[in-house]
Amino acid sequence: MDAIVAFFGGVSSLGVSVVMPIVLTILGVLFGAGFGKSLKAGLTVGIGFIGLNLVINQLMGTDLAGGVNAMVTRFSLSLSVMDVGWPAASAIAMGSIVGTIIIPLGLLVNVLMLLTNTTQTADVDIWNYWHFAFTGALVAIVTNNIAFGIAAAIINEVVVLIIGDLTAPLVEKSLGLPGVSIPHGFSGAYAPIAFAVNWVIDKIPGLNKIDINVRSMQKQFGVFGEPVLLGAIIGLLIGLLAGYGFLPGANGEPSVLAMAVYMGAVMVLIPKMAALLMEGLMPVSDAASNFIQKHFQNRGKIYIGLDSAVGTGHPVTLTMALILVPVSIFLAFILPGNQVVPLADLACIPYMLVLITPIVHENGFRGLIVGVIVLAVGFYIATDLAPLITSAAANVNFDMGGAAAISSICDGANPLTWVITRLGQLGDGIGLVIPAVVAIAMAVWNRMRILKEAKELHAEQA
């Protein structure tokens, strides 16, 4: 077991841009796509991830977060909990005891669910198993029991895999990704909220008629509706609020005009990197689809589970994300009781919206309403979990940069993580019975749905 854990820990440490090409090349060969074609597809995906990370980490994670920090200083706003970002959260998760076994454990759970027809998703995005480990690490702290932490991680994975199944048809239609699902621990947690809010809006006369269509807006406003100009305008406003001048600052601050160009670049470059990801995924996805139809006719459709990064380039998602950046800052400072200042994870807002966009059928109005709700709720969750996250960081000797308390928007504000953690705290872990029963019920219901879908599919083919 130690050797297995060490092997998967080493694989995970390579990073997603290296792990995904290896995994996709192996999968492509197994599914009959051929080595050369599979290798090219895997490398293309890896390059897409490198480009996406460069854009998001630099333009949003550094330049945008720097502008927000300048706004905080300029308006003398003080909050006590620092948003340290998802890289820190993932390091804390994977450094925990639960994190050391999460990859082989997560793969085993996924295989068992595929064999029992309780999921349609083959989740090859093993790097993002850290989201499950994060939940497990927090539960292990509140219960002082590693076994409960491992159970919490498994419950989290089961729920997210089923959410990936249920949203896959919408993802296929909205993103143009046939055979792909997004079982992402962060993005998936907001899908139930999006379904609920969308259902409520459908019942409200007048409100249910409002539709902000970003695609048609681009046509109506001509060049001023183009993503690059929308991004530039938002960047300009952030630069002005940050107090930046029209020339670079003495301490290296970008100019207002530079901020405009940077945010315009975000709107252009992220879709291009996402398109590169899709280009690489298609050969493996097609081969997997053909393989499943040929060898597993009683199992219905099988999806390849991927990182939600593949959906960050959608024009509606990106537009809403840039609008919600200043909104999130505003919310952070007006919500009574919130203690988290959004900084590093502002770059994660597009990931938060990836499944929301297809669920609201690309309606920007509904998407923004859901976005405001999940951000507001998320700040309270991140505030509530801050002591646990700070404790988890101390357990793995994470350098908190002098901050007394830390949290994050990614997973620190995750409603699914919060529910499992707080229920796990009840009765020294006995409360985990509740989410466990819910996860089992979801799995049984999902199996019935999958078998029914497979039967209907085979009847059509016959």
Coordinates of C-alpha atoms in Angstrom, one line a residue:
M1 CA 0.0 0.0 0.0
D2 CA 2.9 2.4 0.8
A3 CA 4.3 1.8 -2.7
I4 CA 0.9 2.4 -4.3
V5 CA 0.4 5.6 -2.4
A6 CA 4.0 6.8 -3.2
F7 CA 3.5 6.0 -6.9
F8 CA 0.2 8.0 -7.2
G9 CA 1.6 10.8 -5.0
G10 CA 4.5 11.1 -7.5
V11 CA 2.2 11.0 -10.5
S12 CA 0.0 13.8 -8.9
S13 CA 3.0 15.9 -8.2
L14 CA 3.8 16.1 -11.9
G15 CA 0.8 18.5 -12.3
V16 CA -2.2 18.4 -14.5
S17 CA -0.3 19.6 -17.7
V18 CA 1.9 16.4 -17.5
V19 CA -0.6 13.9 -15.9
M20 CA -3.4 14.5 -18.5
P21 CA -1.3 13.8 -21.6
I22 CA -0.1 10.6 -20.0
V23 CA -3.5 9.5 -19.0
L24 CA -5.2 10.5 -22.3
T25 CA -2.5 8.7 -24.3
I26 CA -3.0 5.5 -22.4
L27 CA -6.8 5.8 -22.6
G28 CA -6.6 6.6 -26.4
V29 CA -4.6 3.5 -27.0
L30 CA -6.9 1.3 -24.9
F31 CA -9.9 2.6 -26.7
G32 CA -8.3 1.9 -30.1
A33 CA -7.4 5.4 -31.3
G34 CA -3.8 4.3 -32.0
F35 CA -0.6 5.5 -30.3
G36 CA 0.4 8.4 -32.5
K37 CA -3.1 9.9 -32.6
S38 CA -3.5 9.4 -28.8
L39 CA -0.1 10.9 -28.1
K40 CA -0.9 14.0 -30.2
A41 CA -4.3 14.4 -28.5
G42 CA -2.7 14.1 -25.0
L43 CA 0.0 16.6 -25.8
T44 CA -2.5 19.0 -27.2
V45 CA -4.5 18.8 -24.1
G46 CA -1.4 19.3 -21.9
I47 CA -0.4 22.4 -24.0
G48 CA -4.0 23.7 -23.6
F49 CA -3.7 23.4 -19.8
I50 CA -0.3 25.2 -19.8
G51 CA -1.8 28.1 -21.8
L52 CA -4.9 28.3 -19.7
N53 CA -2.9 28.3 -16.5
L54 CA -0.6 31.0 -17.8
V55 CA -3.5 33.2 -18.7
I56 CA -5.5 32.6 -15.5
N57 CA -2.7 32.7 -13.1
Q58 CA -1.0 35.8 -14.5
L59 CA -3.8 38.0 -15.9
M60 CA -6.4 37.1 -13.3
G61 CA -4.5 35.6 -10.4
T62 CA -1.8 38.2 -10.3
D63 CA -2.9 41.4 -12.2
L64 CA -6.6 41.2 -11.3
A65 CA -6.0 40.2 -7.7
G66 CA -3.4 43.0 -7.5
G67 CA -6.0 45.5 -8.6
V68 CA -8.5 44.2 -6.0
N69 CA -5.8 44.4 -3.3
A70 CA -5.1 48.0 -4.3
M71 CA -8.9 48.7 -4.0
V72 CA -8.9 47.3 -0.5
T73 CA -6.0 49.5 0.6
R74 CA -7.3 52.6 -1.2
F75 CA -10.7 52.4 0.5
S76 CA -9.3 51.3 3.9
L77 CA -11.3 48.2 4.0
S78 CA -10.2 45.5 6.4
L79 CA -11.3 41.9 6.7
S80 CA -9.5 39.4 8.9
V81 CA -9.4 36.2 6.7
M82 CA -7.1 36.0 3.7
D83 CA -8.2 34.2 0.5
V84 CA -5.0 32.2 -0.3
G85 CA -6.3 30.6 -3.5
W86 CA -6.9 27.1 -4.8
P87 CA -3.1 26.3 -5.2
A88 CA -2.8 26.6 -1.5
A89 CA -6.0 24.7 -0.8
S90 CA -4.9 21.9 -3.0
A91 CA -1.5 21.8 -1.3
I92 CA -3.2 21.6 2.1
A93 CA -5.5 18.8 0.8
M94 CA -2.9 16.7 -0.8
G95 CA -0.5 17.1 2.1
S96 CA -3.1 15.6 4.5
I97 CA -3.3 11.9 5.3
V98 CA -6.5 11.7 3.3
G99 CA -4.7 13.3 0.4
T100 CA -1.9 10.7 0.3
I101 CA -4.4 8.0 -0.6
I102 CA -7.1 9.9 -2.5
I103 CA -5.9 9.1 -6.1
P104 CA -5.9 5.3 -5.8
L105 CA -8.9 5.4 -3.6
G106 CA -10.8 7.7 -6.0
L107 CA -9.9 5.5 -9.0
L108 CA -11.2 2.4 -7.1
V109 CA -14.5 4.1 -6.2
N110 CA -15.0 5.3 -9.8
V111 CA -14.3 1.8 -11.3
L112 CA -16.7 0.2 -8.8
M113 CA -19.4 2.7 -9.7
L114 CA -18.8 2.1 -13.4
L115 CA -19.1 -1.7 -12.9
T116 CA -22.3 -1.3 -10.9
N117 CA -23.8 1.1 -13.4
T118 CA -24.1 3.8 -10.7
T119 CA -22.2 6.3 -12.8
Q120 CA -21.6 6.9 -16.5
T121 CA -18.5 9.0 -15.9
A122 CA -15.0 7.7 -16.2
D123 CA -13.2 10.4 -14.3
V124 CA -9.7 10.6 -15.7
D125 CA -9.1 14.0 -14.2
I126 CA -7.2 12.5 -11.3
W127 CA -5.4 15.7 -10.3
N128 CA -8.7 17.2 -9.2
Y129 CA -9.4 14.4 -6.8
W130 CA -7.8 16.9 -4.4
H131 CA -11.3 18.5 -4.0
F132 CA -12.5 15.2 -2.4
A133 CA -9.3 15.1 -0.2
F134 CA -10.0 18.7 0.9
T135 CA -13.4 17.7 2.3
G136 CA -11.9 14.6 3.9
A137 CA -9.1 16.6 5.5
L138 CA -11.6 19.0 7.2
V139 CA -13.8 16.1 8.4
A140 CA -10.7 14.4 9.8
I141 CA -10.0 17.5 11.8
V142 CA -13.5 18.1 13.2
T143 CA -13.9 14.4 14.1
N144 CA -10.2 13.7 15.0
N145 CA -10.7 10.5 13.0
I146 CA -8.9 9.6 9.7
A147 CA -11.5 6.9 8.9
F148 CA -14.3 9.5 9.0
G149 CA -12.2 11.8 6.8
I150 CA -11.8 9.0 4.2
A151 CA -15.5 8.3 4.3
A152 CA -16.3 11.9 3.7
A153 CA -14.0 12.0 0.7
I154 CA -15.7 9.0 -0.8
I155 CA -19.2 10.5 -0.2
N156 CA -18.0 13.7 -1.9
E157 CA -16.8 11.8 -4.9
V158 CA -19.9 9.7 -5.3
V159 CA -22.2 12.8 -5.3
V160 CA -19.9 14.8 -7.7
L161 CA -19.8 11.9 -10.2
I162 CA -23.6 11.7 -10.3
I163 CA -23.8 15.4 -10.8
G164 CA -21.4 15.0 -13.6
D165 CA -23.7 12.4 -15.2
L166 CA -26.8 14.6 -14.8
T167 CA -25.2 17.7 -16.3
A168 CA -23.4 15.9 -19.1
P169 CA -26.2 16.3 -21.7
L170 CA -26.3 20.0 -21.0
V171 CA -22.5 20.3 -21.2
E172 CA -22.6 18.5 -24.5
K173 CA -25.1 20.9 -26.0
S174 CA -23.7 24.1 -24.5
L175 CA -20.0 23.5 -24.9
G176 CA -20.1 21.2 -28.0
L177 CA -18.3 18.4 -26.2
P178 CA -19.9 15.1 -27.0
G179 CA -19.0 12.3 -24.7
V180 CA -17.6 14.6 -22.0
S181 CA -18.9 15.3 -18.5
I182 CA -17.5 17.6 -15.8
P183 CA -17.3 15.8 -12.4
H184 CA -15.4 18.7 -10.8
G185 CA -15.5 19.0 -7.1
F186 CA -15.8 22.8 -7.2
S187 CA -17.9 23.4 -10.3
G188 CA -20.3 20.5 -9.5
A189 CA -21.1 21.8 -6.1
Y190 CA -23.0 24.7 -7.5
A191 CA -25.1 22.7 -10.0
P192 CA -27.9 21.9 -7.5
I193 CA -28.2 25.6 -6.5
A194 CA -28.4 26.5 -10.2
F195 CA -31.1 23.9 -10.9
A196 CA -33.1 25.2 -7.9
V197 CA -32.8 28.9 -8.7
N198 CA -33.6 28.3 -12.4
W199 CA -36.7 26.3 -11.3
V200 CA -37.8 29.2 -9.0
I201 CA -37.4 31.8 -11.7
D202 CA -39.4 29.7 -14.1
K203 CA -42.3 30.1 -11.7
I204 CA -42.2 33.9 -11.4
P205 CA -44.2 35.7 -14.1
G206 CA -42.3 38.4 -15.9
L207 CA -39.0 37.4 -14.4
N208 CA -39.1 34.2 -16.3
K209 CA -39.2 36.1 -19.6
I210 CA -36.0 38.0 -19.1
D211 CA -33.1 36.7 -21.1
I212 CA -29.7 38.4 -21.5
N213 CA -28.3 36.6 -24.4
V214 CA -24.6 37.4 -24.6
R215 CA -24.3 36.0 -28.2
S216 CA -27.1 38.2 -29.5
M217 CA -25.8 41.1 -27.5
Q218 CA -22.6 40.9 -29.4
K219 CA -24.5 41.1 -32.6
Q220 CA -26.7 44.0 -31.4
F221 CA -23.8 46.2 -30.2
G222 CA -21.5 45.3 -33.0
V223 CA -17.9 45.7 -32.2
F224 CA -18.7 47.1 -28.7
G225 CA -20.5 43.8 -27.8
E226 CA -17.3 41.8 -28.6
P227 CA -15.8 39.9 -25.7
V228 CA -12.5 41.8 -26.0
L229 CA -14.2 45.2 -25.6
L230 CA -16.4 44.0 -22.7
G231 CA -13.2 42.7 -20.9
A232 CA -11.4 45.9 -21.6
I233 CA -14.2 48.0 -20.2
I234 CA -14.4 45.9 -17.0
G235 CA -10.6 46.1 -16.7
L236 CA -10.7 49.9 -17.1
L237 CA -13.2 50.2 -14.3
I238 CA -11.2 48.0 -12.0
G239 CA -8.1 50.0 -12.7
L240 CA -9.9 53.3 -11.9
L241 CA -11.3 51.9 -8.7
A242 CA -7.9 50.6 -7.7
G243 CA -6.5 54.1 -8.1
Y244 CA -4.1 53.2 -10.9
G245 CA -2.8 56.1 -13.0
F246 CA -2.5 56.3 -16.8
L247 CA 1.2 55.5 -16.4
P248 CA 2.8 52.5 -14.5
G249 CA 3.2 53.1 -10.8
A250 CA 6.6 53.5 -9.1
N251 CA 6.1 50.1 -7.3
G252 CA 5.3 48.2 -10.4
E253 CA 1.5 48.7 -10.5
P254 CA 0.1 48.4 -14.0
S255 CA -1.6 51.4 -15.6
V256 CA -5.3 51.8 -16.0
L257 CA -4.9 51.2 -19.7
A258 CA -2.8 48.1 -19.1
M259 CA -5.6 46.7 -16.9
A260 CA -8.0 47.2 -19.7
V261 CA -5.8 45.4 -22.2
Y262 CA -5.1 42.6 -19.7
M263 CA -8.8 41.9 -19.1
G264 CA -9.5 42.1 -22.8
A265 CA -6.8 39.5 -23.3
V266 CA -8.5 37.2 -20.8
M267 CA -11.7 37.3 -22.9
V268 CA -9.7 36.4 -26.0
L269 CA -7.0 34.0 -24.8
I270 CA -9.0 31.8 -22.4
P271 CA -11.5 30.7 -25.2
K272 CA -8.6 29.9 -27.5
M273 CA -6.9 27.8 -24.9
A274 CA -10.2 26.1 -24.1
A275 CA -10.6 25.4 -27.8
L276 CA -7.2 23.8 -27.8
L277 CA -8.3 21.5 -25.0
M278 CA -11.4 20.5 -26.9
E279 CA -9.3 19.8 -30.1
G280 CA -7.1 17.4 -28.1
L281 CA -10.0 15.7 -26.3
M282 CA -12.1 14.9 -29.4
P283 CA -10.1 12.0 -30.8
V284 CA -10.0 10.2 -27.4
S285 CA -13.7 11.0 -26.7
D286 CA -14.8 9.6 -30.1
A287 CA -12.7 6.5 -29.6
A288 CA -14.1 6.0 -26.1
S289 CA -17.6 6.4 -27.4
N290 CA -17.1 3.8 -30.1
F291 CA -15.4 1.4 -27.7
I292 CA -18.2 1.6 -25.2
Q293 CA -20.9 1.1 -27.8
K294 CA -19.1 -2.0 -29.2
H295 CA -18.1 -3.7 -25.9
F296 CA -20.6 -2.6 -23.3
Q297 CA -24.0 -2.4 -25.0
N298 CA -25.9 -2.9 -21.7
R299 CA -24.3 0.2 -20.0
G300 CA -25.6 3.0 -22.1
K301 CA -23.5 6.0 -22.7
I302 CA -20.2 6.5 -21.0
Y303 CA -18.7 10.0 -20.5
I304 CA -15.1 11.0 -20.1
G305 CA -14.8 13.1 -16.9
L306 CA -12.6 16.2 -17.4
D307 CA -11.5 19.3 -15.6
S308 CA -14.0 22.2 -15.7
A309 CA -11.3 24.2 -17.5
V310 CA -12.7 22.9 -20.8
G311 CA -15.8 25.1 -20.2
T312 CA -14.1 28.3 -19.0
G313 CA -13.9 29.7 -22.5
H314 CA -17.6 29.9 -23.1
P315 CA -18.5 33.5 -23.9
V316 CA -21.4 33.6 -21.5
T317 CA -19.3 32.1 -18.7
L318 CA -16.4 34.5 -19.3
T319 CA -18.6 37.6 -19.5
M320 CA -20.5 36.7 -16.3
A321 CA -17.2 36.0 -14.5
L322 CA -15.7 39.4 -15.3
I323 CA -18.9 41.1 -14.2
L324 CA -19.0 39.1 -11.0
V325 CA -15.4 40.0 -10.0
P326 CA -16.3 43.5 -8.9
V327 CA -19.6 42.3 -7.6
S328 CA -17.8 39.7 -5.4
I329 CA -15.6 42.5 -4.0
F330 CA -18.7 44.6 -3.2
L331 CA -20.5 41.7 -1.6
A332 CA -17.4 40.9 0.6
F333 CA -17.5 44.3 2.2
I334 CA -21.3 44.8 2.6
L335 CA -22.3 41.3 3.8
P336 CA -22.6 41.4 7.6
G337 CA -20.5 38.8 9.3
N338 CA -18.3 38.0 6.3
Q339 CA -14.6 38.1 7.2
V340 CA -13.0 36.9 3.9
V341 CA -11.4 39.3 1.5
P342 CA -11.4 37.8 -2.1
L343 CA -8.0 37.9 -3.6
A344 CA -6.2 34.9 -5.1
D345 CA -9.3 33.0 -6.0
L346 CA -11.0 35.7 -8.0
A347 CA -9.5 33.8 -10.9
C348 CA -11.7 30.8 -10.0
I349 CA -15.0 32.6 -10.6
P350 CA -15.1 31.2 -14.2
Y351 CA -14.8 27.7 -12.9
M352 CA -17.7 28.4 -10.5
L353 CA -19.9 29.2 -13.4
V354 CA -18.9 26.4 -15.8
L355 CA -21.9 24.2 -15.0
I356 CA -24.2 27.1 -14.2
T357 CA -24.1 28.4 -17.8
P358 CA -25.5 25.3 -19.4
I359 CA -28.1 24.7 -16.6
V360 CA -29.6 28.2 -17.1
H361 CA -29.4 27.6 -20.9
E362 CA -26.9 30.4 -21.4
N363 CA -29.3 33.0 -20.1
G364 CA -26.9 35.7 -18.7
F365 CA -29.6 37.2 -16.5
R366 CA -30.3 33.9 -14.7
G367 CA -26.6 33.1 -14.6
L368 CA -25.8 36.4 -12.8
I369 CA -28.5 35.8 -10.3
V370 CA -27.2 32.4 -9.5
G371 CA -23.7 33.8 -9.4
V372 CA -24.6 36.5 -6.9
I373 CA -26.4 33.9 -4.7
V374 CA -23.5 31.4 -4.7
L375 CA -20.9 34.1 -4.0
A376 CA -22.9 35.5 -1.1
V377 CA -23.5 32.1 0.4
G378 CA -19.9 31.2 -0.4
F379 CA -18.5 34.1 1.7
Y380 CA -20.3 32.9 4.8
I381 CA -19.2 29.3 4.2
A382 CA -15.6 30.5 3.7
T383 CA -15.8 32.5 6.9
D384 CA -17.3 29.6 8.8
L385 CA -14.7 27.1 7.6
A386 CA -11.7 29.5 8.0
P387 CA -10.7 28.1 11.5
L388 CA -10.7 24.5 10.1
I389 CA -8.8 25.5 7.0
T390 CA -6.2 27.4 9.1
S391 CA -5.9 24.3 11.3
A392 CA -5.5 22.0 8.3
A393 CA -2.8 24.3 6.9
A394 CA -0.9 24.1 10.3
N395 CA -1.1 20.3 10.2
V396 CA 0.8 20.2 6.9
N397 CA 3.2 23.0 7.9
F398 CA 1.8 25.3 5.2
D399 CA 3.3 28.8 5.2
M400 CA 0.4 31.2 5.7
G401 CA 2.5 34.3 5.0
G402 CA 1.8 35.8 8.4
A403 CA -2.0 35.6 8.1
A404 CA -3.8 34.8 11.3
A405 CA -6.6 33.0 9.4
I406 CA -6.9 31.7 5.9
S407 CA -9.6 30.4 3.6
S408 CA -10.4 30.3 -0.1
I409 CA -13.2 30.9 -2.6
C410 CA -12.4 27.6 -4.3
D411 CA -13.5 24.8 -1.9
G412 CA -13.3 27.0 1.1
A413 CA -16.7 28.4 -0.1
N414 CA -17.8 25.1 -1.5
P415 CA -21.4 24.3 -0.2
L416 CA -21.0 20.5 -0.7
T417 CA -17.8 20.5 1.3
W418 CA -19.5 22.6 4.0
V419 CA -22.5 20.4 4.3
I420 CA -20.5 17.2 4.6
T421 CA -18.0 18.7 7.1
R422 CA -20.6 20.2 9.4
L423 CA -22.8 17.0 9.3
G424 CA -19.6 15.0 10.0
Q425 CA -19.1 17.1 13.1
L426 CA -22.4 15.9 14.6
G427 CA -22.0 13.1 17.1
D428 CA -18.2 12.8 16.4
G429 CA -18.8 11.6 12.9
I430 CA -22.2 9.9 13.3
G431 CA -23.7 12.7 11.3
L432 CA -21.9 11.4 8.2
V433 CA -24.7 8.8 8.1
I434 CA -27.0 11.5 6.6
P435 CA -24.8 12.4 3.5
A436 CA -23.9 8.7 3.2
V437 CA -27.5 7.7 2.9
V438 CA -28.2 10.5 0.5
A439 CA -25.2 9.5 -1.7
I440 CA -26.3 5.8 -1.7
A441 CA -29.9 6.9 -2.6
M442 CA -28.6 9.0 -5.4
A443 CA -26.4 6.1 -6.7
V444 CA -29.4 3.7 -6.7
W445 CA -31.6 6.3 -8.5
N446 CA -28.8 7.0 -11.0
R447 CA -28.4 3.2 -11.7
M448 CA -32.2 3.0 -12.5
R449 CA -31.9 6.0 -14.8
I450 CA -28.8 4.7 -16.6
L451 CA -30.4 1.3 -17.2
K452 CA -33.6 2.9 -18.5
E453 CA -31.6 5.2 -20.8
A454 CA -29.6 2.2 -22.1
K455 CA -32.7 0.2 -22.8
E456 CA -34.3 3.1 -24.7
L457 CA -31.0 3.7 -26.6
H458 CA -30.8 0.0 -27.7
A459 CA -34.5 0.0 -28.7
E460 CA -33.9 3.0 -31.0
Q461 CA -30.8 1.3 -32.5
A462 CA -32.8 -1.9 -33.1

